[in-house]
PDB file of C-alpha atoms and ligand atoms in Angstrom:
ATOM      1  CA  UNK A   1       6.957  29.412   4.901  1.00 94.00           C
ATOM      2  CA  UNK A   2       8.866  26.447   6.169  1.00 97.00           C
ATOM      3  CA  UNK A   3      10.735  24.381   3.234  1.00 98.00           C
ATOM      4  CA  UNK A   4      11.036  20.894   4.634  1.00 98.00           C
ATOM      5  CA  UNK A   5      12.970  17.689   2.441  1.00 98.00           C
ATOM      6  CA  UNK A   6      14.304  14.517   1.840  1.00 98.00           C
ATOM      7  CA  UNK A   7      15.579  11.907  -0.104  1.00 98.00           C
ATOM      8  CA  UNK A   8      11.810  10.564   0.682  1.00 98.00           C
ATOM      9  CA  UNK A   9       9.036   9.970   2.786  1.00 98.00           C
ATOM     10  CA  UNK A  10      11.253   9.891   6.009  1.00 98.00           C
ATOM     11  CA  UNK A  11      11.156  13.954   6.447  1.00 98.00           C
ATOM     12  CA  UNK A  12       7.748  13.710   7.068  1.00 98.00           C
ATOM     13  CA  UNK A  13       9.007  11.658  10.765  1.00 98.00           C
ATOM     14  CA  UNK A  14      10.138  15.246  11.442  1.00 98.00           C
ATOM     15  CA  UNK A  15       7.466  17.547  10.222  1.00 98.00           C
ATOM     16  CA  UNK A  16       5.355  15.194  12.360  1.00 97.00           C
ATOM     17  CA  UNK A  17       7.009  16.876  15.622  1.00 97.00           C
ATOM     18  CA  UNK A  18       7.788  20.066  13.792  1.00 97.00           C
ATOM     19  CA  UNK A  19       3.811  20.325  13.247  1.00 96.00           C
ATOM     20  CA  UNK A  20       3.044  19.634  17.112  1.00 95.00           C
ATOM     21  CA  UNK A  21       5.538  22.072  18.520  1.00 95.00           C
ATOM     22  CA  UNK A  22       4.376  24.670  15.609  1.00 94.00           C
ATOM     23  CA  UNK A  23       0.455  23.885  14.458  1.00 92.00           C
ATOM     24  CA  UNK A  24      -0.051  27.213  12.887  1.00 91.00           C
ATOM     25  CA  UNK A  25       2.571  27.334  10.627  1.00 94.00           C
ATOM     26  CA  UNK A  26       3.110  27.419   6.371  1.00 94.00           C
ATOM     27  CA  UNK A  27       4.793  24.663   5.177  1.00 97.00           C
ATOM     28  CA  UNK A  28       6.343  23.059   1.857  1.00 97.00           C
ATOM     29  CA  UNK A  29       7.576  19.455   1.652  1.00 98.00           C
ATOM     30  CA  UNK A  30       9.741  18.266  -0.963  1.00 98.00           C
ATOM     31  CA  UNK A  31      10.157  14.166  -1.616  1.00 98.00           C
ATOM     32  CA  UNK A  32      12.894  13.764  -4.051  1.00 98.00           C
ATOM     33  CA  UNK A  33      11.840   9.387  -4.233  1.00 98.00           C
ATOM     34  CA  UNK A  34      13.070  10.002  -8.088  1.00 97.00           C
ATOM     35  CA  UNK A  35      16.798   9.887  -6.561  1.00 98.00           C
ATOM     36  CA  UNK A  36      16.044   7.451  -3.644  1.00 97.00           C
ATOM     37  CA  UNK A  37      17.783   6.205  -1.827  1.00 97.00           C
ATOM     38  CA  UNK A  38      21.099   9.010  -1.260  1.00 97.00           C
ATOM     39  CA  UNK A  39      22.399   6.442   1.264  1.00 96.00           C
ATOM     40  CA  UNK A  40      25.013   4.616  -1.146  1.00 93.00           C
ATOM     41  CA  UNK A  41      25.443   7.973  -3.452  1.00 97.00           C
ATOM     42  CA  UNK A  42      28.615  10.014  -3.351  1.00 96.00           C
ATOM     43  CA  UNK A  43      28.971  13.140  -1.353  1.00 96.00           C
ATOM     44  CA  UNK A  44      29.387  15.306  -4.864  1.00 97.00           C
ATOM     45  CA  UNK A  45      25.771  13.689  -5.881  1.00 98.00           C
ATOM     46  CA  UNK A  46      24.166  14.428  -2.561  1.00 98.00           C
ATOM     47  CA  UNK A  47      24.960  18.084  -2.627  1.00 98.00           C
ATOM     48  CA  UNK A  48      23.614  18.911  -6.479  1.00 98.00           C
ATOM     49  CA  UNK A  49      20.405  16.946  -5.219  1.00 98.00           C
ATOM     50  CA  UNK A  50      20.422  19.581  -2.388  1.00 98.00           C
ATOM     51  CA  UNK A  51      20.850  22.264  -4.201  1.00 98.00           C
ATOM     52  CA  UNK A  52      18.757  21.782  -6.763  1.00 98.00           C
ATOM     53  CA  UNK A  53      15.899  21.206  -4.254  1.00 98.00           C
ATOM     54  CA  UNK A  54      16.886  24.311  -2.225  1.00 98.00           C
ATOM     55  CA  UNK A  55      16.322  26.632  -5.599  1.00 98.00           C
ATOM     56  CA  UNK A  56      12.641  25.224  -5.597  1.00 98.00           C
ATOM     57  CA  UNK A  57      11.829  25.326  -2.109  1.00 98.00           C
ATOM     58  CA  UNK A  58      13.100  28.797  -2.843  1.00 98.00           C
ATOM     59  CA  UNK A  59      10.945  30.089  -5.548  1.00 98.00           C
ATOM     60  CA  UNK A  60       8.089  28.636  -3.780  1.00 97.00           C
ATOM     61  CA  UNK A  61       8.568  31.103  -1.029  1.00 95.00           C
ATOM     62  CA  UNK A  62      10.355  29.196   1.590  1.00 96.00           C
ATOM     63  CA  UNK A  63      11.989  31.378   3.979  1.00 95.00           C
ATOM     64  CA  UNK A  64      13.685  28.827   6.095  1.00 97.00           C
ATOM     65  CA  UNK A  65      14.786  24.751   5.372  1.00 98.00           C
ATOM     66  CA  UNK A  66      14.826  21.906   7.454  1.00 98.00           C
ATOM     67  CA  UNK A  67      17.422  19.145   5.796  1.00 98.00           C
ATOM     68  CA  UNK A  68      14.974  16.501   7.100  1.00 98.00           C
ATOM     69  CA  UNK A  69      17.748  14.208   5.865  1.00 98.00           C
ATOM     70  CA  UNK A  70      20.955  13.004   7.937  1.00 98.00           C
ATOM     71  CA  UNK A  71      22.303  12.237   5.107  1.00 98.00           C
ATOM     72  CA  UNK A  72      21.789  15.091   2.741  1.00 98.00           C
ATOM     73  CA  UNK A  73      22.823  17.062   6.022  1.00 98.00           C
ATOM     74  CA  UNK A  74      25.998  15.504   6.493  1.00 97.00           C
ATOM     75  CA  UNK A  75      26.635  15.614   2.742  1.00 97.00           C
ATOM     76  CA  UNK A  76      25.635  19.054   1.915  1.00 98.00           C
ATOM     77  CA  UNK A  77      24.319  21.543   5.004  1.00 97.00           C
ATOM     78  CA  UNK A  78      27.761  23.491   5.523  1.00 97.00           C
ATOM     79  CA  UNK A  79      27.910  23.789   1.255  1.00 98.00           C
ATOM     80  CA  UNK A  80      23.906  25.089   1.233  1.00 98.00           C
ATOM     81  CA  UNK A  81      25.140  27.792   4.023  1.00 98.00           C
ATOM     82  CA  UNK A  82      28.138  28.755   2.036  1.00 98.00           C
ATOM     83  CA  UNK A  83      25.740  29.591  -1.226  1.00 98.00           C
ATOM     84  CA  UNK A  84      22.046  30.243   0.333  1.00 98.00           C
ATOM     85  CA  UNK A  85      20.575  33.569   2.117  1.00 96.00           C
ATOM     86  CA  UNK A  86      18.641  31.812   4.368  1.00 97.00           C
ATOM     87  CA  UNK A  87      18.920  29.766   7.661  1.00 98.00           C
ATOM     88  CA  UNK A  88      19.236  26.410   7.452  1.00 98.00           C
ATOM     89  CA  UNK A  89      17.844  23.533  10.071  1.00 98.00           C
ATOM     90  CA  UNK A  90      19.793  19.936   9.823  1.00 98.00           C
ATOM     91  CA  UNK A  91      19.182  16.647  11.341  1.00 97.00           C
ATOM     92  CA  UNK A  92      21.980  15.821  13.979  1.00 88.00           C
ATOM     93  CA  UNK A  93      22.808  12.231  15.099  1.00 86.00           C
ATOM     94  CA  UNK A  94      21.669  11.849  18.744  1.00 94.00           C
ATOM     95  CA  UNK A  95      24.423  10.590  20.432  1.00 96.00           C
ATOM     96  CA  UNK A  96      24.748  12.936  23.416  1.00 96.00           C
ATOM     97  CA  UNK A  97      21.109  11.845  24.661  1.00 96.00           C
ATOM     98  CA  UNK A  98      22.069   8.141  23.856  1.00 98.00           C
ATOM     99  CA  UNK A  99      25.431   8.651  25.671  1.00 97.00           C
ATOM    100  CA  UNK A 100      23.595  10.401  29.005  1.00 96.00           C
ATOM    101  CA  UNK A 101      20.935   7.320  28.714  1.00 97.00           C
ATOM    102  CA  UNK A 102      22.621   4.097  28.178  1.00 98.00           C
ATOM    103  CA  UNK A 103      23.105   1.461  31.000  1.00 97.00           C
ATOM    104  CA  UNK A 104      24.896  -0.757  29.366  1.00 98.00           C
ATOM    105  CA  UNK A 105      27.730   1.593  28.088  1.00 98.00           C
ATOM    106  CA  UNK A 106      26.997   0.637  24.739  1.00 98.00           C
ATOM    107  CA  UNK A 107      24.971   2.393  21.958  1.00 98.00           C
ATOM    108  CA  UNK A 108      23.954   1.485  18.920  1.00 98.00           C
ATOM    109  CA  UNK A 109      23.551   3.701  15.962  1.00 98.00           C
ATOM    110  CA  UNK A 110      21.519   2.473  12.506  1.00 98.00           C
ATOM    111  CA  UNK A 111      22.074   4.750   9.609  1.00 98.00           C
ATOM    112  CA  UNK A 112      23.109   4.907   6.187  1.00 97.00           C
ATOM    113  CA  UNK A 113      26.153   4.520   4.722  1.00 97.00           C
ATOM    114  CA  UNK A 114      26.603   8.127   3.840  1.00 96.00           C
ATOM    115  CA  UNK A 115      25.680   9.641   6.758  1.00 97.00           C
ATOM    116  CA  UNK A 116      28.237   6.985   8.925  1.00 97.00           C
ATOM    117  CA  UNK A 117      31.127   7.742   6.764  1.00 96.00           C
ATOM    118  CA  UNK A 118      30.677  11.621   7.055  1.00 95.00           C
ATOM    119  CA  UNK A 119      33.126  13.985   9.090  1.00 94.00           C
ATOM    120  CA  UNK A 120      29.944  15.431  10.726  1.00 92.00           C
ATOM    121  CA  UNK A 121      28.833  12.031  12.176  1.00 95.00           C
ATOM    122  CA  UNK A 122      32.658  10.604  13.144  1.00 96.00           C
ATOM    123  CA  UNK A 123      33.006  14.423  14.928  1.00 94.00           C
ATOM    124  CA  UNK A 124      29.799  14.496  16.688  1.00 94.00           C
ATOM    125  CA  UNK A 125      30.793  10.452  17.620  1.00 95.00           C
ATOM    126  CA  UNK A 126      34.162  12.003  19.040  1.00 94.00           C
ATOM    127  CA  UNK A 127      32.747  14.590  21.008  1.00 94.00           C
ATOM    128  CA  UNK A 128      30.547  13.160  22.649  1.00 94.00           C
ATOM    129  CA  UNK A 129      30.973   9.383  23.443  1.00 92.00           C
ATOM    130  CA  UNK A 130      33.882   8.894  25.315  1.00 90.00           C
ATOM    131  CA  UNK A 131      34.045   6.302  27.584  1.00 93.00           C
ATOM    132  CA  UNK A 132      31.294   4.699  25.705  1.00 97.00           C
ATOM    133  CA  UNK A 133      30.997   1.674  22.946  1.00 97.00           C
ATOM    134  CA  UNK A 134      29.348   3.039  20.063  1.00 98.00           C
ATOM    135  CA  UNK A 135      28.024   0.108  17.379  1.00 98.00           C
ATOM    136  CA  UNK A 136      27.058   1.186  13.983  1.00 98.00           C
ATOM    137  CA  UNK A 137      24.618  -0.474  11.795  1.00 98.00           C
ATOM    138  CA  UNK A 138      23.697   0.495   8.521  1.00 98.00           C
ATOM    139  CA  UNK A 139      19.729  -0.106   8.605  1.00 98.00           C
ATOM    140  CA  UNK A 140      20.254  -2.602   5.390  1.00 98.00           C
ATOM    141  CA  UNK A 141      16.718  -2.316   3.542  1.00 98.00           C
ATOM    142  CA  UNK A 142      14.708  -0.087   5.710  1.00 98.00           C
ATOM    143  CA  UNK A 143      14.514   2.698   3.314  1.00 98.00           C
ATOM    144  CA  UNK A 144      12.898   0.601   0.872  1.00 97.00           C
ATOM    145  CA  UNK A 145      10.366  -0.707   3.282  1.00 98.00           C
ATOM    146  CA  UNK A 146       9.263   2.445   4.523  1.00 98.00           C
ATOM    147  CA  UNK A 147       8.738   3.910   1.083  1.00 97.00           C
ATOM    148  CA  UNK A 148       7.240   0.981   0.237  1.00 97.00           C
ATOM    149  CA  UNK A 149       4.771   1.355   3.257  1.00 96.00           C
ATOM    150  CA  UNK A 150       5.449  -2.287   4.573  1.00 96.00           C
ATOM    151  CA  UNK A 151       6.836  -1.072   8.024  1.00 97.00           C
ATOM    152  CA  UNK A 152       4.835  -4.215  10.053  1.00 97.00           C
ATOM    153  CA  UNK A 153       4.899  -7.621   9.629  1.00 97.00           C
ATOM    154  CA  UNK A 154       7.372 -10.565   8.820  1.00 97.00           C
ATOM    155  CA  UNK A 155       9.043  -9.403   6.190  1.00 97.00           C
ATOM    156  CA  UNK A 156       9.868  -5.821   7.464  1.00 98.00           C
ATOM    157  CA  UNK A 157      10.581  -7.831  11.360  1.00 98.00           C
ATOM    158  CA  UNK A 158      13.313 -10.463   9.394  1.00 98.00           C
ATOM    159  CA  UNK A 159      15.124  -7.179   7.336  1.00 98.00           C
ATOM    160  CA  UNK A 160      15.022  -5.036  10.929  1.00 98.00           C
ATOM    161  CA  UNK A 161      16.493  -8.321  12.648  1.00 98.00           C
ATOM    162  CA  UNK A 162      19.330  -8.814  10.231  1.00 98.00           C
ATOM    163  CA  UNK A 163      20.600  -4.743  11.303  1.00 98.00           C
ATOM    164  CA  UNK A 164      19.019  -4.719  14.500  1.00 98.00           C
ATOM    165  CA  UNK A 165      20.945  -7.864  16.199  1.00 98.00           C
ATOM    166  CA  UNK A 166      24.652  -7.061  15.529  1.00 98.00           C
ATOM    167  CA  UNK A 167      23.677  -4.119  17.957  1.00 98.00           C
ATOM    168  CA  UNK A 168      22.396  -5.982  20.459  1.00 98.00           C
ATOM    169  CA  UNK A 169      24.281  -8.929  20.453  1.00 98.00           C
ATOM    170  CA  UNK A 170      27.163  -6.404  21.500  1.00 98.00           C
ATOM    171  CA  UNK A 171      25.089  -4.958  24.359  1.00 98.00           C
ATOM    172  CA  UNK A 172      23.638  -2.117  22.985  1.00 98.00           C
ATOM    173  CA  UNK A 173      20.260  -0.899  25.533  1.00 98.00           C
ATOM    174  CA  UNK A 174      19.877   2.626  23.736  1.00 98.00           C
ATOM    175  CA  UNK A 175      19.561   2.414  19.813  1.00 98.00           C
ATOM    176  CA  UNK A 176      19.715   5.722  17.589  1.00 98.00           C
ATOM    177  CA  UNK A 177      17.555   6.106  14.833  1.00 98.00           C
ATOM    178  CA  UNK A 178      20.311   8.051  12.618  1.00 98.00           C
ATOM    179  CA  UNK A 179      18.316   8.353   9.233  1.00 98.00           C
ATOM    180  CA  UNK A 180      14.981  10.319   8.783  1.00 98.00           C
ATOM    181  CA  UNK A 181      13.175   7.240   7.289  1.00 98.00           C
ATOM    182  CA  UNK A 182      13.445   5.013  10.822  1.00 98.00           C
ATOM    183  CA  UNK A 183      10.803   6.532  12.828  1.00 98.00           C
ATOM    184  CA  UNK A 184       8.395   4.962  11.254  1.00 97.00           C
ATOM    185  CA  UNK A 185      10.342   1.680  11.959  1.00 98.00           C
ATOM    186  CA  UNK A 186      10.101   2.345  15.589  1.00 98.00           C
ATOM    187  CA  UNK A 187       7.148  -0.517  16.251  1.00 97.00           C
ATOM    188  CA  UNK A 188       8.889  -2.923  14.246  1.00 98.00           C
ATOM    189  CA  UNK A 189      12.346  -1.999  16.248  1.00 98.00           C
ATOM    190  CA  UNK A 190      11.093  -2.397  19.112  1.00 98.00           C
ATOM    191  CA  UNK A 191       9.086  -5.563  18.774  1.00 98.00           C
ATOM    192  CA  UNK A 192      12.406  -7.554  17.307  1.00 98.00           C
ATOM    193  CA  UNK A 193      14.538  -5.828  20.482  1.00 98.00           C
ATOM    194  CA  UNK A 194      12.201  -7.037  22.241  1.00 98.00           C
ATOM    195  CA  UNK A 195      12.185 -11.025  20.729  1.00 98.00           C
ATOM    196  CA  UNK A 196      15.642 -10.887  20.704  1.00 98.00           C
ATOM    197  CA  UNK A 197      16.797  -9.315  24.010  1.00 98.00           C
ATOM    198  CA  UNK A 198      13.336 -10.058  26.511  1.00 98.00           C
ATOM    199  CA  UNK A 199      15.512  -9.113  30.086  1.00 97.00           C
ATOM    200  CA  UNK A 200      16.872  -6.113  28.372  1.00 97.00           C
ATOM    201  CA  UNK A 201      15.134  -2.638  28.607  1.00 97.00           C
ATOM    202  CA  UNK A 202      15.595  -0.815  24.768  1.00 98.00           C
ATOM    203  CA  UNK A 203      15.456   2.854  24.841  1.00 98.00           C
ATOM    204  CA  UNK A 204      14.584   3.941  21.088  1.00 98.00           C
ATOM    205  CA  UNK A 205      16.144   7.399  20.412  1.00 98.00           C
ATOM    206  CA  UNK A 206      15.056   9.398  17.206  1.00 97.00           C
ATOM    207  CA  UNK A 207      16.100  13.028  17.334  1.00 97.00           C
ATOM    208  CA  UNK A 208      13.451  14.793  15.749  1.00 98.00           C
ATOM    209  CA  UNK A 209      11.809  16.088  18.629  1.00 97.00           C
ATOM    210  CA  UNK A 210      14.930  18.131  19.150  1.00 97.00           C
ATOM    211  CA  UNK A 211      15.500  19.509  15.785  1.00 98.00           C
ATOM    212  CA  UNK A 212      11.400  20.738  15.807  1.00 98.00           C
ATOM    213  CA  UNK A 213      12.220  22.578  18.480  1.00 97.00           C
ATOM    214  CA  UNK A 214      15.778  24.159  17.702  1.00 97.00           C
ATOM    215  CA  UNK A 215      13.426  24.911  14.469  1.00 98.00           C
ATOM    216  CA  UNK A 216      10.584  26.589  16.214  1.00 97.00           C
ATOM    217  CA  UNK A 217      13.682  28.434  18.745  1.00 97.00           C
ATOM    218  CA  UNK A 218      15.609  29.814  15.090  1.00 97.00           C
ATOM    219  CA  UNK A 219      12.140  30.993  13.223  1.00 96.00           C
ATOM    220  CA  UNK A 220      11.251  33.321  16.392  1.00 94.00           C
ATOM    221  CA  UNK A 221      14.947  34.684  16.782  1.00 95.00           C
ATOM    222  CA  UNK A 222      14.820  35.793  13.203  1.00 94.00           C
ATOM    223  CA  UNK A 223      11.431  37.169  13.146  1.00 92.00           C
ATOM    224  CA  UNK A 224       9.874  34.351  11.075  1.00 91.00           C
ATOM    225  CA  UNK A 225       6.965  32.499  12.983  1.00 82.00           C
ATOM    226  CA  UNK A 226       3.447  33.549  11.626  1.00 78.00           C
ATOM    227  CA  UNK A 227       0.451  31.762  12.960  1.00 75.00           C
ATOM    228  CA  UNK A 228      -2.611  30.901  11.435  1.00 78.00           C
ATOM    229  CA  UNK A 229      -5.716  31.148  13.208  1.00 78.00           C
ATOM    230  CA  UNK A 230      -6.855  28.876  10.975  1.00 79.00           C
ATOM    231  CA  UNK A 231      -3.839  26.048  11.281  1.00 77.00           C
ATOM    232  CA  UNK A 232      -1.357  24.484   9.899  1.00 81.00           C
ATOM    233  CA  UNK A 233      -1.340  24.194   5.684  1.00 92.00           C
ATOM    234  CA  UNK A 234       0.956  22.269   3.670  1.00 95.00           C
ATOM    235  CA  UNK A 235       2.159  21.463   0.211  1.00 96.00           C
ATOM    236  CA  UNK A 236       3.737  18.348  -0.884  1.00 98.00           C
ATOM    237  CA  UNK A 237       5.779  18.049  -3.967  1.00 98.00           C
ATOM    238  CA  UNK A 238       7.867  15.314  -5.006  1.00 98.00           C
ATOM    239  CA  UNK A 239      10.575  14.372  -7.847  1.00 98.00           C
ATOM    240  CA  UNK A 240       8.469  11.007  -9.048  1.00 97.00           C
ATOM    241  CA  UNK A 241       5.133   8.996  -8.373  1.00 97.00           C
ATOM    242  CA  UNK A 242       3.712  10.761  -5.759  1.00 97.00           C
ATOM    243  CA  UNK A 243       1.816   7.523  -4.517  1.00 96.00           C
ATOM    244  CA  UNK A 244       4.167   6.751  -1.008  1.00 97.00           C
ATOM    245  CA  UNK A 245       4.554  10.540   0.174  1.00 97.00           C
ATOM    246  CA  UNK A 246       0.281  10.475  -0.246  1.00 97.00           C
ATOM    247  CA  UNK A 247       0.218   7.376   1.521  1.00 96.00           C
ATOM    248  CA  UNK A 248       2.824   8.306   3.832  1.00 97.00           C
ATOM    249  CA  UNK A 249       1.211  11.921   4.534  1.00 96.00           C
ATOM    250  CA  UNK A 250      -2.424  10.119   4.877  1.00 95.00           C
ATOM    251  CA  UNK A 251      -0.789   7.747   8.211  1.00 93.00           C
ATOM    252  CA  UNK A 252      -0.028  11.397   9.871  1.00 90.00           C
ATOM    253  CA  UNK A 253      -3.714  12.805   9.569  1.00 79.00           C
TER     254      UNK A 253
HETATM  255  N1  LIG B 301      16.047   9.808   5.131  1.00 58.95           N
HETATM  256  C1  LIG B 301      17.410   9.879   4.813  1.00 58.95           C
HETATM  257  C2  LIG B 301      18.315  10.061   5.991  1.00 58.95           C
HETATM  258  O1  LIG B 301      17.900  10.607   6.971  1.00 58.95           O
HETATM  259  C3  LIG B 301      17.964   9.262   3.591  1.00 58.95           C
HETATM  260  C4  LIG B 301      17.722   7.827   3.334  1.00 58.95           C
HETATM  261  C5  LIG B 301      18.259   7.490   1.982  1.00 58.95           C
HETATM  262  O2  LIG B 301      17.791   8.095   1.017  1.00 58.95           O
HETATM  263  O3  LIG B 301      19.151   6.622   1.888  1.00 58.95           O
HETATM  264  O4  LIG B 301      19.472   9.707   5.961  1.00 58.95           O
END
């Protein structure tokens, strides 16, 4: 069984590719909305959250995790493989495809504060983007919308503006969706890219799709994809009200 969490709802952005690549599969999601947001939380707090969750997912059966979390991965993954028997999955920023697609030379990244101060990120950033302008943005708000469930509309448009247009007032044409919860943010994105820069072509990049597959990739190496005939099954557990990850969960049906 595949142990899957976040901070939130925005994990479920990746189990929606992890389920399309893998439809037959076992899995176990884990919300922890009691200690939402770990954007502005300290490394130290981020990895107790982690491990904590990892001991559940655990003795629920889980025989693989996906940190469906840039945050909690930049915080915490290397610590969880240090102290955990089993293999774990991790979100990575997607700056090599951004880097290989931009136009403009510029990309812009919108995370959270944790994740954009973490060695992981600045390495990953050093590696791959020379010769290129990276702008950073943390997505001020967005969490809380997309927990919230208002992801359309004028409100969630003028908070998306506010992180958006630094980006794209420096030229940014390929925009990185750094932090789990964003996905479902991509309509909105892309409708105030598009009021703010009409002549400019915006290429939305969320790296999910990648991770689902280096997931599906790891769990045949090590022996452990089992399909059901039947299809995919899933249980959802979460740290406090369970009302958004229902609500959330419901939008993917
Ligand atoms: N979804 C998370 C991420 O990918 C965390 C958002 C938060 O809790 O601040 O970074």
């Amino acid at each position: 069984m595949t142990g899957i969490f976040d901070s939130g709802v925005g994990g479920l952005s990746v189990f929606r590719e992890i389920r399309k690549i893998l439809p037959q599969e076992r899995y176990i999601y884990f919300s922890d909305n009691a200690h939402c947001p770990y954007g502005e939380k300290s490394k130290e707090y981020v990895i107790d959250r982690a491990r904590e969750i990892t001991r559940f997912l655990l003795e629920k059966g889980a025989d693989i995790i996906v940190v469906a979390c840039n945050t909690a991965t930049a915080a915490a993954i290397s610590t969880l493989r240090e102290e955990f028997p089993v293999k774990f999955i991790g979100m990575e920023p997607a700056i090599k495809p951004a880097v290989q697609n931009t136009r403009t030379g510029v990309v812009g990244v919108l995370a959270t504060a944790g994740t954009l101060r973490a060695d992981k990120y600045i390495h990953t950033r050093e590696k791959f983007a020379e010769g290129i302008r990276i702008e950073e943005h943390v997505g001020q708000g967005f969490v809380e919308l997309v927990e919230s469930g208002n992801i359309y509309g004028e409100d969630a448009e003028a908070t998306v503006r506010k992180s958006l247009e630094p980006l794209l007032s420096c030229g940014a044409d390929t925009i990185v969706l750094g932090c789990t919860h964003y996905p479902f943010l991509a309509g909105t994105i892309g409708k105030v890219a598009a009021e703010l820069v009409p002549d400019r072509q915006i290429t939305i990049i969320d790296p999910a799709p990648a991770v689902a597959s280096h997931l599906a990739d790891v769990m045949e190496e090590e022996g452990l994809s089992k399909s059901h005939p039947e299809g995919y099954g899933i249980s959802l557990y979460s740290s406090g009200d369970p009302t958004a990850l229902e609500r959330t969960f419901g939008t993917l049906l």
